[in-house]
Amino acid sequence: MKKTLLATAIAGAIAASGMAVTNAQAATVYDQDGTRLDVYGRIVYGITSGGTQEEVGVKSTGSEFEDLGSRFGFRMNHQVTSDMSVYARLEFRGRADANNRDGFDNVRNTYVGVKSNTWGDVMVGNFDSVYYRSGDVLFDVPEGDGWAHLGGISQGSRGDAISYSTPTLEGFRAHVQAKHLSGNGAEEGAGDNSSTWTTAAAVDYTIDRLYVSVGYNQAKDVADRGAKYDGGSGNPAGEDLVGIFASYQFTPAFSGRIKYEEVTDTFSQARLIENGAYDAIESIFGIGGTFDYGAGEIYGDYYNISMAWDGASSRDQWVLGANYRFSKPMYVFAEVVEFDTSYSDQVFDGVGNVSELDDDLLYTVGVRYDF
């Protein structure tokens, strides 16, 4: 199933190359003389209805047939010595719910790396942040909307990035990452036109049935200096992001998870208004769990979300879902999400005026096939 049992969740969170547990249905097309090539992917279709209206006067909460993250990719690995291997990954994503002439037009996790059981793992390219891989991946459970996070999956990552992960030592593992933000292409005189770096780091620890991770992600503001992210993004609420995550396997069938994330260096209210960032999130407390009933899973999460803008109150959000696997590669699922009307029923203009938006439960039913 997805990220259910703690062992699977931990493996998904700290897998050095992201190759070990994702898409377990991957087909090996070549495996000889220490070199292996796998082809993998997934097709995910869903029908959604309800949710929060996106714009006043524009219908957006009716039923819709959607692609929910279909993708296709290759994983390569070569065993150089008994201690060291080199690997690569190339992944594409496109819309599978339409006659898309561009096909797979979005390049996702694509990187090269070197892994040593003694010295650790170095990866270069376009990949999920170490903040996400070590911690917030535990909450990346729903197929559709419902996962509340501060964007650590891509901030300071997704292209022009390099990361290093240590070997596991007495249950501990550390991860560091840097992303280069180039000033090339900016108009001369825009800021200082200088290139810069943004960083991320995480430490995780496993003992028996408990897994804990502490992460940091710098979403450096480069709006005034002419540099650009080229993949990934900054944080609309501010810069430095910190988070603590934990998962515990209470029984072989039930695991629980908890987290707290906060933007510790938030922008001023004037800056938030200037950016139109009225929906920027300052902190998230989340708690949830997953129960494996044999033929599928039942899962749910609750979040208390504090907004960065003083004109917006905190809000509650929850998601509840279930799936049923009727074959090894394919399962169906159903989910319901409440985004909470205390904030999400409002839209703000540039001077703080409020208009009402409809905010209903979001329902999603769908099917997923992994290969």
Tab-separated table of C-alpha atoms in Angstrom, residues 17-19 23 26 36-42 71-77 87-93 104-113 123-127 371:
chain	number	residue	atom	x	y	z
A	17	SER	CA	18.367	7.646	-3.752
A	18	GLY	CA	14.593	7.536	-3.571
A	19	MET	CA	14.838	4.307	-5.549
A	23	ASN	CA	6.783	2.293	-7.023
A	26	ALA	CA	8.735	-1.312	-11.091
A	36	ARG	CA	20.307	-2.502	-13.412
A	37	LEU	CA	17.604	-0.497	-15.219
A	38	ASP	CA	14.023	-0.275	-13.918
A	39	VAL	CA	10.991	1.268	-15.555
A	40	TYR	CA	8.253	2.486	-13.225
A	41	GLY	CA	5.252	4.775	-13.062
A	42	ARG	CA	1.679	5.233	-12.021
A	71	ARG	CA	4.068	9.829	-13.894
A	72	PHE	CA	6.602	7.694	-15.743
A	73	GLY	CA	10.292	7.186	-15.118
A	74	PHE	CA	13.518	5.213	-15.189
A	75	ARG	CA	15.849	4.199	-12.345
A	76	MET	CA	19.410	3.120	-13.014
A	77	ASN	CA	21.997	1.629	-10.673
A	87	TYR	CA	22.722	5.627	-9.568
A	88	ALA	CA	20.500	7.877	-11.631
A	89	ARG	CA	16.817	8.618	-12.040
A	90	LEU	CA	14.790	10.278	-14.795
A	91	GLU	CA	11.097	11.009	-14.163
A	92	PHE	CA	8.379	12.764	-16.157
A	93	ARG	CA	4.832	13.846	-15.379
A	104	PHE	CA	4.916	14.100	-20.273
A	105	ASP	CA	5.823	17.786	-20.182
A	106	ASN	CA	6.993	18.114	-16.574
A	107	VAL	CA	10.385	16.821	-15.427
A	108	ARG	CA	10.273	15.710	-11.799
A	109	ASN	CA	12.847	13.764	-9.767
A	110	THR	CA	15.855	13.590	-12.074
A	111	TYR	CA	19.335	13.250	-10.617
A	112	VAL	CA	22.599	11.306	-10.374
A	113	GLY	CA	24.350	10.112	-7.249
A	123	MET	CA	23.042	13.348	-4.944
A	124	VAL	CA	23.008	16.121	-7.584
A	125	GLY	CA	20.082	17.346	-9.660
A	126	ASN	CA	16.320	17.809	-9.293
A	127	PHE	CA	14.876	16.070	-6.231
A	371	PHE	CA	3.797	-0.250	-12.523
